[in-house]
Coordinates of N, CA, C and O in Angstrom, one line a residue:
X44 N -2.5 21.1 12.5 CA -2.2 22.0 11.5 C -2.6 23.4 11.8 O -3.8 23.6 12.2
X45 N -1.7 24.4 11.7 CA -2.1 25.8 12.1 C -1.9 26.6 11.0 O -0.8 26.5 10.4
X46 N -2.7 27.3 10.5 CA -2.8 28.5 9.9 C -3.1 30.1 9.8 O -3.6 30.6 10.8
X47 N -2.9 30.7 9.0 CA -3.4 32.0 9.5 C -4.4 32.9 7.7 O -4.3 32.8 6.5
X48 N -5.3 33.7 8.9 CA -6.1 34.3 7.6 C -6.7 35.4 8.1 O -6.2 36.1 8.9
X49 N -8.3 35.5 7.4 CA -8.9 37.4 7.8 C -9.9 36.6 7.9 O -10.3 35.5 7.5
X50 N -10.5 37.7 8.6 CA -12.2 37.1 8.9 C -13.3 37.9 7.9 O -13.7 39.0 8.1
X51 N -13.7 37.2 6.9 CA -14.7 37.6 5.8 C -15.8 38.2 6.0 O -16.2 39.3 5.6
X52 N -16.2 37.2 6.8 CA -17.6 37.2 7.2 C -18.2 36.5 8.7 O -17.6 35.5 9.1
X53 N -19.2 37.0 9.5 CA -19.9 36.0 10.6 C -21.2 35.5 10.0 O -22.1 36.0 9.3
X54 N -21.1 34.4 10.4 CA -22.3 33.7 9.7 C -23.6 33.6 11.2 O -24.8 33.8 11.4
X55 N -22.3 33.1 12.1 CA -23.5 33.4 13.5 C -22.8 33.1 14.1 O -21.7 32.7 13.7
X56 N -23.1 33.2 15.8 CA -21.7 33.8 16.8 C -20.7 32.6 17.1 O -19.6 32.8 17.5
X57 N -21.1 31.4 16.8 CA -20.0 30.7 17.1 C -19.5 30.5 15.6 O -18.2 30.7 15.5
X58 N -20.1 30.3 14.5 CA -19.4 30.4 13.0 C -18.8 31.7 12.0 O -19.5 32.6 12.0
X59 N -17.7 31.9 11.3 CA -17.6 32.6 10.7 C -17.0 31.9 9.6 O -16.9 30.7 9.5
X60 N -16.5 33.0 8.2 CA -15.8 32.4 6.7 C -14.4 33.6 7.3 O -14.3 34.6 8.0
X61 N -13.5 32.6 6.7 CA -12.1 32.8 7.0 C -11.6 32.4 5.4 O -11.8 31.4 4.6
X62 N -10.6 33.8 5.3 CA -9.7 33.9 3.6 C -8.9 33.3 4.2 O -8.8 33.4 5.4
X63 N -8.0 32.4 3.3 CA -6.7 32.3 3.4 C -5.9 31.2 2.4 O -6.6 30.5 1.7
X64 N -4.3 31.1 2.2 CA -3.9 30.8 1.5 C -3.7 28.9 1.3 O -3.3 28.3 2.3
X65 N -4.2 28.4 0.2 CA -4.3 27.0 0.3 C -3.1 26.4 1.0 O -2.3 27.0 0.3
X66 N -2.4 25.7 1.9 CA -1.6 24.9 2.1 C -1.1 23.7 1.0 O -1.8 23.4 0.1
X67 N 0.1 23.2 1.2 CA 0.3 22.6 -0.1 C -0.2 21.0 0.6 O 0.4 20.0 0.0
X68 N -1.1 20.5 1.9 CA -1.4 19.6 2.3 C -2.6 19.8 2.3 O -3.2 18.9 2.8
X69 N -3.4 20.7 1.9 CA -4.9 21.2 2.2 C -5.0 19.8 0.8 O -4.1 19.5 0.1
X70 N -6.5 19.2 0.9 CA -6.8 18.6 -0.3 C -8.3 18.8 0.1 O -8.7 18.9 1.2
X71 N -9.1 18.7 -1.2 CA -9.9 18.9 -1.6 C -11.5 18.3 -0.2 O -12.5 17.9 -0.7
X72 N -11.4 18.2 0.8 CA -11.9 17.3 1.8 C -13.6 18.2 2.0 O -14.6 17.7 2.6
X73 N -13.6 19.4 1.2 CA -15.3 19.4 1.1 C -15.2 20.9 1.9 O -15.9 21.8 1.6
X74 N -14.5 21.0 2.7 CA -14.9 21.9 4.1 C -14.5 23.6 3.2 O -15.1 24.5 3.7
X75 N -13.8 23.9 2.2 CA -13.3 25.1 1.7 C -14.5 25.5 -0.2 O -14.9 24.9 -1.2
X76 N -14.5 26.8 0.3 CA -14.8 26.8 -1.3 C -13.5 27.4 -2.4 O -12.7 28.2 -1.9
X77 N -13.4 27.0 -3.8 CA -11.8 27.7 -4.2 C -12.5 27.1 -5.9 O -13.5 26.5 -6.2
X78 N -11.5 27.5 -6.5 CA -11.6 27.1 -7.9 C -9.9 26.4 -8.1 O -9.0 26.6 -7.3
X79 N -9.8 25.7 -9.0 CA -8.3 25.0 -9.1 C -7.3 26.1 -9.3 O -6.1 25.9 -9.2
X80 N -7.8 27.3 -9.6 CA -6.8 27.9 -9.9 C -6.1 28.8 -8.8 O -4.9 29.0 -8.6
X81 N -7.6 29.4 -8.1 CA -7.1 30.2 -7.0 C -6.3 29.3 -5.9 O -6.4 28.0 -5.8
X82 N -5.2 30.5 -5.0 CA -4.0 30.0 -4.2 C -5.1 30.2 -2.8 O -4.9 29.5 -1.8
X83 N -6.1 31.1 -2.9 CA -7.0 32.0 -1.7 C -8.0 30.7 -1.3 O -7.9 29.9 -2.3
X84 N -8.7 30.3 -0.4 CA -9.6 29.2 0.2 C -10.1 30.0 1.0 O -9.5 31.0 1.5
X85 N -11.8 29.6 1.2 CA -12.6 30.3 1.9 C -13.1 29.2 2.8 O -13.4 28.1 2.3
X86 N -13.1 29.2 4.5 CA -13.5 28.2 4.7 C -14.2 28.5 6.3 O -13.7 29.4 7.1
X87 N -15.4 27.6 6.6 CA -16.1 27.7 7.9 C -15.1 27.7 8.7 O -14.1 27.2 8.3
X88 N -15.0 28.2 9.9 CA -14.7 27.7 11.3 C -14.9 28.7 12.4 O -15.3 29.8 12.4
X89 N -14.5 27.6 13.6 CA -15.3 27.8 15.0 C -15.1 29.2 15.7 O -14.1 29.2 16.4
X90 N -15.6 30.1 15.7 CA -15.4 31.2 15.8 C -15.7 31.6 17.2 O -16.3 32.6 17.4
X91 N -15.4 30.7 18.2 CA -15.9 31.2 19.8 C -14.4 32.1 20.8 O -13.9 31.7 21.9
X92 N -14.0 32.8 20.2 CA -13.1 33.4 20.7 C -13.8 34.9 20.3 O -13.4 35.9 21.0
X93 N -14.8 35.0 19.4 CA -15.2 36.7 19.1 C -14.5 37.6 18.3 O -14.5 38.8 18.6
X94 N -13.8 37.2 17.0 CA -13.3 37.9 16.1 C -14.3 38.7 14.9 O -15.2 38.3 14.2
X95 N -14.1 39.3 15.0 CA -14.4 40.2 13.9 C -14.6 40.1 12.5 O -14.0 39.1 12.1
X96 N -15.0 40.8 11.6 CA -14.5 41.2 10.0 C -13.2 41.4 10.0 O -12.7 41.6 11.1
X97 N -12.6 41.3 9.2 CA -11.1 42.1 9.0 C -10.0 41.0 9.9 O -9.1 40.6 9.2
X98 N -10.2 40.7 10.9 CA -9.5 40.4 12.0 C -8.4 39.1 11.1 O -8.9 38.4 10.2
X99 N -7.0 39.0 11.4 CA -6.6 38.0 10.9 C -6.1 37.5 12.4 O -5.6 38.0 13.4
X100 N -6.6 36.1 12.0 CA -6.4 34.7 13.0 C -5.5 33.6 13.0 O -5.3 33.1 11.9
X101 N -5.2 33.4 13.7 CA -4.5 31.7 13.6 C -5.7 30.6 13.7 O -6.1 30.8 14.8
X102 N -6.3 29.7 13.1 CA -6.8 28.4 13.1 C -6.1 27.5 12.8 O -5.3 27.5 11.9
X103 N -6.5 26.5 13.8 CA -6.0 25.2 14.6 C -7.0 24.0 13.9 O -8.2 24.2 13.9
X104 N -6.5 22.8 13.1 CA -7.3 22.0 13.1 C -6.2 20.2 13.5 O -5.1 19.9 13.0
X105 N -6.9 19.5 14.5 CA -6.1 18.7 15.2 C -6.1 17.6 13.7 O -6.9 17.1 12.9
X106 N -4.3 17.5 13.7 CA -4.1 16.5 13.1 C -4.7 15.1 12.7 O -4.4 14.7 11.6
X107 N -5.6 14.6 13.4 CA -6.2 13.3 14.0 C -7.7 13.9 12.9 O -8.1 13.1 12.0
X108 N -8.3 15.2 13.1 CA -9.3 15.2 12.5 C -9.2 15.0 11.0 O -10.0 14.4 10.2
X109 N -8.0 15.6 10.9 CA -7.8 15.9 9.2 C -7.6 14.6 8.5 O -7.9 14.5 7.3
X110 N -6.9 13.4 9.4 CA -7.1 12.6 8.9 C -8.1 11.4 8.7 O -7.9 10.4 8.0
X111 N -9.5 11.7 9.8 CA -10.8 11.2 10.0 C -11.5 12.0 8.9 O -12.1 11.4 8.0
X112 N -11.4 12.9 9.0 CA -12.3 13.5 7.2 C -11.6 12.8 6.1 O -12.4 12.3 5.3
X113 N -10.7 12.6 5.9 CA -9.8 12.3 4.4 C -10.6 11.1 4.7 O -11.7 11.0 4.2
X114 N -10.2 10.4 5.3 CA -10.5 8.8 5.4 C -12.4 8.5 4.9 O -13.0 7.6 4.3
X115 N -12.7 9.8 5.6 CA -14.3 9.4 5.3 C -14.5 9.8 3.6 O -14.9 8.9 2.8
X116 N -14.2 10.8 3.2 CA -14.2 11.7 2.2 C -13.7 10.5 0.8 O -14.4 10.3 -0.2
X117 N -12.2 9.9 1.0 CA -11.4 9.4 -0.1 C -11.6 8.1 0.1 O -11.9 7.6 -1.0
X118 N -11.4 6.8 1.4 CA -11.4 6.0 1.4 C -12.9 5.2 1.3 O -13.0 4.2 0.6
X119 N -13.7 5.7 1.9 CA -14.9 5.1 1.8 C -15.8 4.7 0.7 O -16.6 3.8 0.5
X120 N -15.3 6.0 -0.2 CA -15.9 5.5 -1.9 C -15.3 4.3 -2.3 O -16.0 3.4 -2.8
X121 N -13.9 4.3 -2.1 CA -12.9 3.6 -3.0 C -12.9 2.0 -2.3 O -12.5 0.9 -2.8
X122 N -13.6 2.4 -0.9 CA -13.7 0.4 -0.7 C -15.1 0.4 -1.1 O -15.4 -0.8 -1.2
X123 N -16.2 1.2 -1.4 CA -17.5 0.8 -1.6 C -17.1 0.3 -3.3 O -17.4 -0.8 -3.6
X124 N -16.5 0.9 -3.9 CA -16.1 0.3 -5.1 C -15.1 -0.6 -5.6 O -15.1 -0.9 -6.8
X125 N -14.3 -1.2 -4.8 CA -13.4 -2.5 -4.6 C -14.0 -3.6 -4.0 O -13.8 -4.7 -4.4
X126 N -15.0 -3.3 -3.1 CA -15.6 -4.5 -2.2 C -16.5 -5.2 -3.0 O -16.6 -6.4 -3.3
X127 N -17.7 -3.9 -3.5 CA -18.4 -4.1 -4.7 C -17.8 -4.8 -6.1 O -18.4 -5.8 -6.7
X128 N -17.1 -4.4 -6.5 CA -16.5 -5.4 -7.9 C -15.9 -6.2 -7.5 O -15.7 -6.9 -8.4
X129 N -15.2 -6.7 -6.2 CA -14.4 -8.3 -5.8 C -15.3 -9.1 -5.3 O -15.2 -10.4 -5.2
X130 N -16.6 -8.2 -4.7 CA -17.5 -9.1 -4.3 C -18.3 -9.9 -5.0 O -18.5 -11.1 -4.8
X131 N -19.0 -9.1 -6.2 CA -19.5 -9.8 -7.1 C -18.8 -10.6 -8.1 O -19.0 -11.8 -8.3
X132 N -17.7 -9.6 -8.8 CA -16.9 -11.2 -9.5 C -16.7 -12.4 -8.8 O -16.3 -13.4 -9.5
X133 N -16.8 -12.6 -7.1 CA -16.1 -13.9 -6.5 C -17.5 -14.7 -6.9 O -17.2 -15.8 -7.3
X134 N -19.4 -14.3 -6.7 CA -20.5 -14.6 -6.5 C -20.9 -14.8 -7.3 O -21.7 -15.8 -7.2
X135 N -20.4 -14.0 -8.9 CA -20.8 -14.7 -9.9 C -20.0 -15.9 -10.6 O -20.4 -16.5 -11.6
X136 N -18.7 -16.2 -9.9 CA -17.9 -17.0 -10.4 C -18.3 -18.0 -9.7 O -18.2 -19.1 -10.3
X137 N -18.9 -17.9 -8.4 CA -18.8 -19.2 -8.1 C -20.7 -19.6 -8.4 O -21.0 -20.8 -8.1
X138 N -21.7 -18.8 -8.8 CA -22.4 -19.8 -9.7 C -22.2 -19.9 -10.9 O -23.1 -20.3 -11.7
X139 N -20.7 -19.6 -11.4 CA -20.6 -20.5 -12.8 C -21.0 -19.6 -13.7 O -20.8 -19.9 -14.9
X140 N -21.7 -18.3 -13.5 CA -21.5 -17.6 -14.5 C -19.8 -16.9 -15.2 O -18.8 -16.5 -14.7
X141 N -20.3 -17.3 -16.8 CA -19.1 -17.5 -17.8 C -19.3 -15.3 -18.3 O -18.6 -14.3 -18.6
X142 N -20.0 -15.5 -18.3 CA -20.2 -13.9 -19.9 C -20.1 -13.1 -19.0 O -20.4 -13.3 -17.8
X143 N -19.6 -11.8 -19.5 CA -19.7 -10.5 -19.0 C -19.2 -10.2 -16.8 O -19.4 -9.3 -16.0
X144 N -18.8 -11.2 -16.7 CA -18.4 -11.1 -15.2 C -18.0 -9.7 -14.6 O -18.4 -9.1 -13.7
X145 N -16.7 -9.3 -15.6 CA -16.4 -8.6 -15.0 C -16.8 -7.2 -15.3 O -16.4 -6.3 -14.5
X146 N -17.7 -6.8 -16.8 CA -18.4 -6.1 -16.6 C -19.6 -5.9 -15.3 O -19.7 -5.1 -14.4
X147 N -20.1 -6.7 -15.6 CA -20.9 -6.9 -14.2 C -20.6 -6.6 -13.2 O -21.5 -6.1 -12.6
X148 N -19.5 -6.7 -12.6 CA -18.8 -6.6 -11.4 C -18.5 -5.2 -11.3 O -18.8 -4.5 -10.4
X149 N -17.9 -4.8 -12.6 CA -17.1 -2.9 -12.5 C -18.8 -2.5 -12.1 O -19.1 -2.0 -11.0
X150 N -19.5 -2.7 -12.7 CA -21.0 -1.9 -12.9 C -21.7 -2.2 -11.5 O -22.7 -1.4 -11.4
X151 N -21.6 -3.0 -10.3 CA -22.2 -3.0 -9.4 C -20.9 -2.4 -8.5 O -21.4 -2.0 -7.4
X152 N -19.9 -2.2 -8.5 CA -18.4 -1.5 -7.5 C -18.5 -0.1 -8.2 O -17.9 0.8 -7.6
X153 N -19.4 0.4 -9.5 CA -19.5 1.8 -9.7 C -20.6 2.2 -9.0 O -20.5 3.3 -8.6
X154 N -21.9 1.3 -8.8 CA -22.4 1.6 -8.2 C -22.4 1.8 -6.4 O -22.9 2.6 -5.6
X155 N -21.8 0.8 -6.3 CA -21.4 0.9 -4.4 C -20.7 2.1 -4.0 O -20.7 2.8 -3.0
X156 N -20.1 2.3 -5.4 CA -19.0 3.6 -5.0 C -20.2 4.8 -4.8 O -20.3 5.5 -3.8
X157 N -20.9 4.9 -5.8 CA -22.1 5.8 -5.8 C -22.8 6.3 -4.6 O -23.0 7.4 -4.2
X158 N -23.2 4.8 -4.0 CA -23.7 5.0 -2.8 C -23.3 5.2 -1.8 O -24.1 5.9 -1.2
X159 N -22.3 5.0 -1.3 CA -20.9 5.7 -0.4 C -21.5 7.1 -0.6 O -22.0 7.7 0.3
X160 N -21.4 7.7 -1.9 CA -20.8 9.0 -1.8 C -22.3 9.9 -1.1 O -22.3 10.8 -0.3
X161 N -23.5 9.0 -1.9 CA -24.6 9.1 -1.4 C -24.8 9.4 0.4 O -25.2 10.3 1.3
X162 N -24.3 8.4 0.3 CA -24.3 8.1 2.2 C -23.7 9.5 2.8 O -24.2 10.3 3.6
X163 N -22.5 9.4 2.2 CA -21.6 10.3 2.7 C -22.3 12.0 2.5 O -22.1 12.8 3.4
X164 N -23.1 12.3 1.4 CA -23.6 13.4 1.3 C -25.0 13.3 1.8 O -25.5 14.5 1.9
X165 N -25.9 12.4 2.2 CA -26.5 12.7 3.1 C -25.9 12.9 4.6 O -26.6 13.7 5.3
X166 N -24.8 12.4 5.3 CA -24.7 13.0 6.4 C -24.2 14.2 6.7 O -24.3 14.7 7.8
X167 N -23.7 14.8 5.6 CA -22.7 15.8 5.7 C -23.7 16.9 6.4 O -22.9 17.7 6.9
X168 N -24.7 17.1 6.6 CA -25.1 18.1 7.9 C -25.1 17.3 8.9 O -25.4 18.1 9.8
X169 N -24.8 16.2 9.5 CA -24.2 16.0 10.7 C -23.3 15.9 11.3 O -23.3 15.6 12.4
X170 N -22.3 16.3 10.5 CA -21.0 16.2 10.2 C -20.7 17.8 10.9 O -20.3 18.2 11.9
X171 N -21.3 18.6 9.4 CA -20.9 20.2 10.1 C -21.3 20.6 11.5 O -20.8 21.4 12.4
X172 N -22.9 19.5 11.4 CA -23.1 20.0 13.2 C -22.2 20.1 14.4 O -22.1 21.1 15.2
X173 N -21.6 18.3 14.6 CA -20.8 18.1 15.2 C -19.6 18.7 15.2 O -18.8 18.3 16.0
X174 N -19.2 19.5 14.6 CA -17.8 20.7 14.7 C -16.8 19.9 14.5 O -15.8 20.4 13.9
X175 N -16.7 18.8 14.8 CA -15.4 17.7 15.2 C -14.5 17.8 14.0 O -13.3 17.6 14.3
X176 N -14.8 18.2 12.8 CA -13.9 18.8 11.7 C -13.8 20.0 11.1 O -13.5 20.3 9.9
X177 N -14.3 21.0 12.1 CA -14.2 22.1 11.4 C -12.8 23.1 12.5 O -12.7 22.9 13.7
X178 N -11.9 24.2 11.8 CA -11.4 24.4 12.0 C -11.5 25.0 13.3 O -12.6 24.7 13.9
X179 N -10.6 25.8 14.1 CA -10.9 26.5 15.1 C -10.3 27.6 15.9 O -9.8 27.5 17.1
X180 N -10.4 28.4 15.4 CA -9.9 30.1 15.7 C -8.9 29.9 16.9 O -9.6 29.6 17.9
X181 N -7.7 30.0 17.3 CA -6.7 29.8 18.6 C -6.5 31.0 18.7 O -6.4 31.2 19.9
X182 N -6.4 32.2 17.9 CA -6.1 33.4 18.4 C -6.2 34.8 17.6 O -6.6 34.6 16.5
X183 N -6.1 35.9 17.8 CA -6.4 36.9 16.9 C -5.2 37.4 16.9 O -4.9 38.0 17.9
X184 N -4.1 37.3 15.6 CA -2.9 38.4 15.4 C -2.9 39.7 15.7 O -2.4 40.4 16.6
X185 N -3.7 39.9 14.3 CA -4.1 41.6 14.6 C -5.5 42.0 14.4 O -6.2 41.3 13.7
X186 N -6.1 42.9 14.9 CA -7.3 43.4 14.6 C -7.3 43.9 13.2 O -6.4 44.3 12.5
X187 N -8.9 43.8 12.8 CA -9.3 44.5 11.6 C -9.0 46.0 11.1 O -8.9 46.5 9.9
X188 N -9.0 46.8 12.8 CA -8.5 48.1 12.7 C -7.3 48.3 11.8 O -7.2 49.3 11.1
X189 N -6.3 47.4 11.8 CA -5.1 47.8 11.8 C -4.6 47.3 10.6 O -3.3 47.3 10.4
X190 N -5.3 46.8 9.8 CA -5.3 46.2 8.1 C -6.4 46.6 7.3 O -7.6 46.5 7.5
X191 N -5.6 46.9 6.3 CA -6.9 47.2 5.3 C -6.6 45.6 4.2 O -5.5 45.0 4.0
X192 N -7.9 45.4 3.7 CA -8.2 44.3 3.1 C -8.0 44.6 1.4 O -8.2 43.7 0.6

């Protein structure tokens, strides 16, 4: 997926924040800051090409990654909470527990879901470290000189 935007800010020489307009495939996967309303997304990426403030860029993020974030991001809660409530309803059914099963069950699959997300937000600085999903600067259009913001 390729896009283009301005360079906001350098955060440090290989990182910077990059403006640009939401994609209508962009979804919510953690890596951008925005409000529901705004069309503008602010988002890290790999800045080892040496762009500037101002500079607007093309960023590159490989197909394959975008869909290893979604998967960690959306699917992992949603089987910690499926596995969790099929697992327990099968455990309590088969010792014969009669009452409240399937409360029981939603209530330990909301909890699994919980911890997924847990999980998931404690690694998330290993995640940013590894770069493997963050976007990555392919080229500089134009310089900052030559646009005003």
């Amino acid at each position: 997926m390729e896009q283009q935007g301005y360079i906001i800010e350098i955060l440090d020489k290989n990182t910077a924040k990059l403006k640009m307009q939401r994609h209508s495939a962009c979804a919510a996967c953690g890596k951008c800051v925005t409000s529901s309303e705004s069309k503008d997304i602010v988002v890290e990426v790999d800045n080892n090409i040496g762009a500037k403030v101002g500079d607007r860029v093309k960023v590159n993020m490989d197909g394959v990654n975008v869909l290893k974030a979604a998967f960690l991001v959306y699917l992992t809660p949603l089987a910690g909470l499926l596995i969790g409530t099929i697992a327990t309803y099968f455990i309590l059914n088969s010792i014969s527990m009669t009452s409240s099963i399937e409360v029981i069950s939603f209530i330990v699959g909301i909890t699994t879901m919980m911890i997924a997300f847990f999980i998931l937000k404690k690694r998330d600085k290993k995640f940013r470290e590894s770069r493997e999903y963050i976007p990555i600067i392919t080229d500089i259009v134009s310089s900052g000189k030559d646009i005003s913001l």
